[in-house]
mmCIF file of C-alpha atoms in Angstrom:
data_model
loop_
_atom_site.group_PDB
_atom_site.id
_atom_site.type_symbol
_atom_site.label_atom_id
_atom_site.label_comp_id
_atom_site.label_asym_id
_atom_site.label_seq_id
_atom_site.Cartn_x
_atom_site.Cartn_y
_atom_site.Cartn_z
ATOM 1 C CA MET A 1 -97.386 61.177 16.944
ATOM 2 C CA PRO A 2 -98.085 58.428 19.377
ATOM 3 C CA ALA A 3 -95.325 56.374 20.358
ATOM 4 C CA TYR A 4 -95.969 53.224 18.912
ATOM 5 C CA LEU A 5 -96.160 55.187 15.151
ATOM 6 C CA GLN A 6 -92.881 56.631 16.141
ATOM 7 C CA ILE A 7 -91.401 53.413 16.865
ATOM 8 C CA ALA A 8 -92.781 51.754 13.952
ATOM 9 C CA GLN A 9 -91.462 54.341 11.542
ATOM 10 C CA THR A 10 -88.139 53.867 13.251
ATOM 11 C CA VAL A 11 -87.808 49.808 12.929
ATOM 12 C CA GLY A 12 -89.315 50.198 9.710
ATOM 13 C CA GLU A 13 -86.621 52.639 8.201
ATOM 14 C CA ARG A 14 -83.858 50.292 9.830
ATOM 15 C CA VAL A 15 -85.126 47.296 7.848
ATOM 16 C CA THR A 16 -85.633 49.367 4.595
ATOM 17 C CA SER A 17 -82.154 50.672 4.968
ATOM 18 C CA GLY A 18 -80.718 47.503 5.625
ATOM 19 C CA PHE A 19 -79.392 48.428 9.381
ATOM 20 C CA TYR A 20 -81.170 45.078 10.381
ATOM 21 C CA PRO A 21 -79.967 42.872 7.745
ATOM 22 C CA GLU A 22 -82.752 40.781 5.551
ATOM 23 C CA GLY A 23 -83.670 37.456 7.821
ATOM 24 C CA SER A 24 -81.574 38.854 10.743
ATOM 25 C CA LEU A 25 -83.153 38.999 14.114
ATOM 26 C CA LEU A 26 -84.506 42.015 15.644
ATOM 27 C CA PRO A 27 -83.746 42.958 19.410
ATOM 28 C CA SER A 28 -86.252 41.486 21.579
ATOM 29 C CA GLY A 29 -89.220 43.192 22.938
ATOM 30 C CA ALA A 30 -87.724 44.130 26.377
ATOM 31 C CA GLN A 31 -84.543 45.277 24.342
ATOM 32 C CA PHE A 32 -86.917 47.900 22.563
ATOM 33 C CA CYS A 33 -88.857 48.874 25.697
ATOM 34 C CA ALA A 34 -85.660 49.769 27.268
ATOM 35 C CA GLU A 35 -84.415 51.711 24.056
ATOM 36 C CA PHE A 36 -87.642 53.448 23.601
ATOM 37 C CA GLY A 37 -88.786 53.626 27.387
ATOM 38 C CA VAL A 38 -92.229 52.329 26.606
ATOM 39 C CA SER A 39 -94.357 49.404 27.648
ATOM 40 C CA PRO A 40 -94.381 45.782 26.009
ATOM 41 C CA MET A 41 -97.921 46.878 24.709
ATOM 42 C CA THR A 42 -96.577 49.726 22.833
ATOM 43 C CA VAL A 43 -93.808 47.613 21.140
ATOM 44 C CA ARG A 44 -96.162 45.232 20.218
ATOM 45 C CA ARG A 45 -98.317 47.562 18.698
ATOM 46 C CA ALA A 46 -95.677 48.807 16.870
ATOM 47 C CA LEU A 47 -94.159 45.375 15.353
ATOM 48 C CA THR A 48 -98.120 44.332 14.345
ATOM 49 C CA ILE A 49 -97.874 47.616 12.163
ATOM 50 C CA LEU A 50 -94.314 46.381 10.754
ATOM 51 C CA GLN A 51 -96.022 43.035 10.199
ATOM 52 C CA ASP A 52 -98.854 44.221 8.171
ATOM 53 C CA GLN A 53 -96.735 46.078 6.116
ATOM 54 C CA GLY A 54 -94.713 43.189 5.567
ATOM 55 C CA LEU A 55 -91.375 44.571 6.739
ATOM 56 C CA VAL A 56 -90.681 41.934 9.197
ATOM 57 C CA VAL A 57 -91.965 38.374 10.198
ATOM 58 C CA GLY A 58 -92.718 37.140 13.452
ATOM 59 C CA LYS A 59 -92.061 33.011 14.444
ATOM 60 C CA LYS A 60 -93.399 31.897 17.459
ATOM 61 C CA GLY A 61 -90.745 31.093 20.155
ATOM 62 C CA ARG A 62 -87.874 32.445 18.095
ATOM 63 C CA GLY A 63 -88.589 36.482 17.808
ATOM 64 C CA THR A 64 -89.048 38.666 15.032
ATOM 65 C CA PHE A 65 -86.995 38.936 11.783
ATOM 66 C CA ALA A 66 -86.373 41.311 9.327
ATOM 67 C CA ARG A 67 -88.129 40.129 6.174
ATOM 68 C CA SER A 68 -86.158 39.304 3.110
ATOM 69 C CA LEU A 69 -87.512 42.007 0.447
ATOM 70 C CA ASN A 70 -87.579 41.695 -3.446
ATOM 71 C CA PHE A 71 -86.996 44.655 -5.748
ATOM 72 C CA SER A 72 -90.766 44.595 -6.556
ATOM 73 C CA ASP A 73 -91.481 44.828 -2.781
ATOM 74 C CA SER A 74 -92.628 48.764 -1.987
ATOM 75 C CA ALA A 75 -93.058 50.046 1.674
ATOM 76 C CA PHE A 76 -95.593 52.810 2.007
ATOM 77 C CA ARG A 77 -96.483 53.797 5.660
ATOM 78 C CA LEU A 78 -99.969 55.509 6.224
ATOM 79 C CA ASP A 79 -98.867 57.043 9.280
ATOM 80 C CA SER A 80 -95.658 58.165 7.903
ATOM 81 C CA LEU A 81 -97.831 59.854 5.513
ATOM 82 C CA ALA A 82 -99.966 61.369 8.013
ATOM 83 C CA SER A 83 -96.910 62.712 10.164
ATOM 84 C CA ASP A 84 -96.255 64.607 7.041
ATOM 85 C CA TRP A 85 -99.517 66.304 7.022
ATOM 86 C CA LEU A 86 -100.151 66.561 10.964
ATOM 87 C CA ASP A 87 -97.737 67.195 13.982
ATOM 88 C CA ALA A 88 -98.339 68.374 17.741
ATOM 89 C CA SER A 89 -98.786 72.141 16.843
ATOM 90 C CA SER A 90 -101.875 71.301 14.586
ATOM 91 C CA GLU A 91 -105.425 71.937 15.758
ATOM 92 C CA ILE A 92 -108.531 70.261 15.028
ATOM 93 C CA ARG A 93 -111.868 72.157 15.460
ATOM 94 C CA LEU A 94 -115.186 70.846 15.537
ATOM 95 C CA LEU A 95 -117.384 72.698 13.152
ATOM 96 C CA SER A 96 -120.655 70.793 13.569
ATOM 97 C CA ALA A 97 -121.899 67.835 15.253
ATOM 98 C CA SER A 98 -125.508 66.742 14.202
ATOM 99 C CA MET A 99 -128.262 63.933 13.735
ATOM 100 C CA ALA A 100 -128.824 63.403 10.309
ATOM 101 C CA GLU A 101 -131.064 60.888 7.882
ATOM 102 C CA ALA A 102 -128.862 58.252 6.373
ATOM 103 C CA ASP A 103 -129.368 58.957 2.581
ATOM 104 C CA ASN A 104 -128.783 55.902 0.403
ATOM 105 C CA LYS A 105 -125.139 55.696 0.079
ATOM 106 C CA VAL A 106 -124.773 56.278 3.899
ATOM 107 C CA ALA A 107 -127.207 53.646 5.018
ATOM 108 C CA LEU A 108 -124.917 51.482 2.648
ATOM 109 C CA MET A 109 -121.712 52.564 4.032
ATOM 110 C CA LEU A 110 -122.861 51.754 7.775
ATOM 111 C CA GLY A 111 -125.259 49.130 7.192
ATOM 112 C CA VAL A 112 -128.352 50.840 8.357
ATOM 113 C CA THR A 113 -131.714 51.580 7.225
ATOM 114 C CA PRO A 114 -132.356 54.825 4.680
ATOM 115 C CA GLY A 115 -133.712 57.404 6.871
ATOM 116 C CA GLU A 116 -132.398 56.128 10.142
ATOM 117 C CA LEU A 117 -130.768 58.844 12.286
ATOM 118 C CA VAL A 118 -126.632 58.731 12.240
ATOM 119 C CA VAL A 119 -124.277 61.283 13.655
ATOM 120 C CA LEU A 120 -122.719 63.630 11.430
ATOM 121 C CA LEU A 121 -119.422 65.264 12.683
ATOM 122 C CA ARG A 122 -117.605 67.888 10.507
ATOM 123 C CA ARG A 123 -114.059 68.918 11.517
ATOM 124 C CA LEU A 124 -111.239 71.210 10.194
ATOM 125 C CA VAL A 125 -107.679 70.688 10.793
ATOM 126 C CA LEU A 126 -105.750 73.869 10.851
ATOM 127 C CA ARG A 127 -101.766 73.878 10.332
ATOM 128 C CA ASN A 128 -99.836 76.981 11.289
ATOM 129 C CA ASP A 129 -103.342 78.478 11.867
ATOM 130 C CA SER A 130 -104.276 77.764 7.960
ATOM 131 C CA PRO A 131 -107.036 75.140 6.930
ATOM 132 C CA ALA A 132 -105.002 71.914 5.868
ATOM 133 C CA MET A 133 -107.378 69.139 6.578
ATOM 134 C CA TYR A 134 -111.302 68.819 6.072
ATOM 135 C CA HIS A 135 -113.133 65.696 7.642
ATOM 136 C CA ARG A 136 -116.564 64.468 7.172
ATOM 137 C CA GLU A 137 -117.556 61.514 9.170
ATOM 138 C CA TYR A 138 -120.906 59.481 9.712
ATOM 139 C CA ILE A 139 -121.214 57.388 12.634
ATOM 140 C CA VAL A 140 -123.735 54.650 13.455
ATOM 141 C CA TYR A 141 -125.951 56.259 16.432
ATOM 142 C CA ASP A 142 -126.008 53.992 19.706
ATOM 143 C CA PRO A 143 -126.756 55.406 23.183
ATOM 144 C CA ARG A 144 -124.985 52.250 24.442
ATOM 145 C CA ARG A 145 -121.595 53.195 22.840
ATOM 146 C CA PRO A 146 -119.034 55.974 24.206
ATOM 147 C CA LEU A 147 -117.983 56.639 20.860
ATOM 148 C CA VAL A 148 -119.560 59.384 19.613
ATOM 149 C CA GLU A 149 -118.861 61.406 22.961
ATOM 150 C CA SER A 150 -115.183 60.191 22.705
ATOM 151 C CA GLN A 151 -114.959 61.444 18.812
ATOM 152 C CA LEU A 152 -116.496 65.024 20.088
ATOM 153 C CA HIS A 153 -113.568 65.538 22.540
ATOM 154 C CA PHE A 154 -110.786 65.078 20.029
ATOM 155 C CA THR A 155 -108.831 68.273 20.047
ATOM 156 C CA SER A 156 -105.077 67.177 20.038
ATOM 157 C CA MET A 157 -103.208 65.390 17.236
ATOM 158 C CA ASP A 158 -101.912 62.781 19.214
ATOM 159 C CA SER A 159 -105.410 61.466 20.769
ATOM 160 C CA PHE A 160 -106.874 61.777 16.855
ATOM 161 C CA LEU A 161 -104.060 59.867 15.072
ATOM 162 C CA ASP A 162 -104.467 57.350 18.377
ATOM 163 C CA SER A 163 -108.153 57.113 18.130
ATOM 164 C CA GLY A 164 -107.859 53.411 17.724
ATOM 165 C CA GLU A 165 -106.590 52.898 21.069
ATOM 166 C CA ALA A 166 -108.199 50.222 23.332
ATOM 167 C CA GLY A 167 -109.714 48.641 20.437
ATOM 168 C CA ARG A 168 -112.160 51.005 19.399
ATOM 169 C CA PHE A 169 -111.683 50.531 15.717
ATOM 170 C CA PRO A 170 -109.775 47.176 15.578
ATOM 171 C CA GLN A 171 -110.715 46.702 11.946
ATOM 172 C CA GLY A 172 -111.299 49.028 8.944
ATOM 173 C CA GLU A 173 -110.516 49.997 5.081
ATOM 174 C CA LEU A 174 -108.960 53.082 3.800
ATOM 175 C CA THR A 175 -109.132 54.269 -0.024
ATOM 176 C CA LEU A 176 -106.888 57.183 -1.298
ATOM 177 C CA THR A 177 -108.127 59.131 -4.317
ATOM 178 C CA ALA A 178 -107.745 62.519 -5.939
ATOM 179 C CA VAL A 179 -111.207 64.588 -6.131
ATOM 180 C CA PRO A 180 -112.350 68.023 -7.113
ATOM 181 C CA LEU A 181 -113.452 69.998 -4.015
ATOM 182 C CA ASP A 182 -117.266 70.722 -3.800
ATOM 183 C CA ALA A 183 -118.466 73.820 -2.606
ATOM 184 C CA GLU A 184 -118.560 72.717 0.726
ATOM 185 C CA SER A 185 -115.267 71.437 1.175
ATOM 186 C CA SER A 186 -113.551 74.329 -1.098
ATOM 187 C CA GLU A 187 -114.999 76.764 1.463
ATOM 188 C CA ALA A 188 -113.511 74.989 4.260
ATOM 189 C CA LEU A 189 -110.372 74.694 2.984
ATOM 190 C CA GLN A 190 -110.318 78.137 1.672
ATOM 191 C CA GLU A 191 -109.410 76.608 -1.801
ATOM 192 C CA PRO A 192 -111.209 77.642 -5.389
ATOM 193 C CA GLU A 193 -114.108 74.871 -5.798
ATOM 194 C CA GLY A 194 -112.936 72.173 -8.382
ATOM 195 C CA THR A 195 -109.551 72.410 -6.835
ATOM 196 C CA PHE A 196 -108.238 68.772 -6.649
ATOM 197 C CA ALA A 197 -107.274 67.437 -3.305
ATOM 198 C CA LEU A 198 -106.426 64.090 -1.439
ATOM 199 C CA CYS A 199 -109.032 62.150 0.004
ATOM 200 C CA LEU A 200 -108.751 59.557 2.231
ATOM 201 C CA GLU A 201 -111.905 57.644 2.518
ATOM 202 C CA HIS A 202 -112.373 55.456 5.626
ATOM 203 C CA VAL A 203 -114.879 52.872 6.874
ATOM 204 C CA LEU A 204 -114.303 51.947 10.702
ATOM 205 C CA GLN A 205 -115.565 48.702 11.920
ATOM 206 C CA ASP A 206 -115.886 47.156 15.416
ATOM 207 C CA SER A 207 -114.267 43.550 16.436
ATOM 208 C CA ASP A 208 -117.289 41.590 14.442
ATOM 209 C CA GLY A 209 -116.625 43.680 11.347
ATOM 210 C CA ALA A 210 -119.614 45.996 11.807
ATOM 211 C CA PRO A 211 -119.169 49.027 10.423
ATOM 212 C CA VAL A 212 -119.307 51.792 12.910
ATOM 213 C CA SER A 213 -118.173 55.250 10.954
ATOM 214 C CA TRP A 214 -117.777 56.111 7.218
ATOM 215 C CA GLY A 215 -116.353 59.139 6.110
ATOM 216 C CA TRP A 216 -113.244 60.815 4.405
ATOM 217 C CA PHE A 217 -110.468 63.172 4.914
ATOM 218 C CA LEU A 218 -109.880 65.884 2.023
ATOM 219 C CA VAL A 219 -105.952 67.283 2.117
ATOM 220 C CA LYS A 220 -104.799 70.030 0.417
ATOM 221 C CA ALA A 221 -102.671 68.951 -2.857
ATOM 222 C CA GLN A 222 -99.601 70.988 -1.926
ATOM 223 C CA LEU A 223 -99.540 69.247 1.532
ATOM 224 C CA PHE A 224 -99.440 65.490 0.170
ATOM 225 C CA ARG A 225 -96.131 63.952 -0.545
ATOM 226 C CA LEU A 226 -95.582 60.126 -0.875
ATOM 227 C CA THR A 227 -92.203 58.336 -0.673
ATOM 228 C CA THR A 228 -91.645 54.824 -0.767
ATOM 229 C CA ARG A 229 -88.502 52.794 -0.937
ATOM 230 C CA LEU A 230 -88.102 49.705 -3.632
ATOM 231 C CA GLY A 231 -86.655 46.656 -2.026
ATOM 232 C CA SER A 232 -83.996 46.843 0.616
ATOM 233 C CA ARG A 233 -81.014 48.875 0.279
ATOM 234 C CA ARG A 234 -77.904 48.482 3.169
ATOM 235 C CA THR A 235 -76.385 51.369 4.939
ATOM 236 C CA GLY A 236 -73.776 52.847 2.740
ATOM 237 C CA GLU A 237 -74.902 51.311 -0.657
ATOM 238 C CA GLY A 238 -75.793 53.334 -3.246
ATOM 239 C CA SER A 239 -74.588 56.488 -2.182
ATOM 240 C CA SER A 240 -72.157 57.280 -4.401
ATOM 241 C CA ALA A 241 -72.396 59.193 -7.739
#
């Protein structure tokens, strides 16, 4: 898992557990750099994730504070979810890379003309040498962009999860649903056709908000686990029977 995701997970757990009390000032960026042995940019990325999740709030000139959570607040971290599916021993296998004509759906999602050529990538993620996740992705073809070439070279989980590095995907939308596997995905995942799987659909955009990539991950249902906390619990509270 990339360092900034590990830091976000660790600090987020400190906030939700009450290790950092509600409204308290978090350690400075320099202190986090020293604790985790990373650069200021890595710490900023981690804190930005926590702000997006509503766990902390940054106040200009004052620092970053643990947010006061209501019981109705729920903290769900997609990066934590991904770390349950994937680890450093996982392997990404590129099944195919080809040019394809955009059908009406692909054209709509990528903002291109129906029939226009786009890049189609198919990947399989193996966990302990067993199929765990199937990925199908359509990418706007632009020879001026290094995106396609870089996408083809993702072979480690760190590089794959960290694919947004350097502003490659500044914006995007994610949707989680449960879907039955079709013939193609069931063959890839070695599951019976019609078996339900978790579908994580993604639309990734450039800095101008224009779609760059659309696709989806299909994850075996038995690998999916979602854990969330409601409100805030201080360390030691709620542990007695």
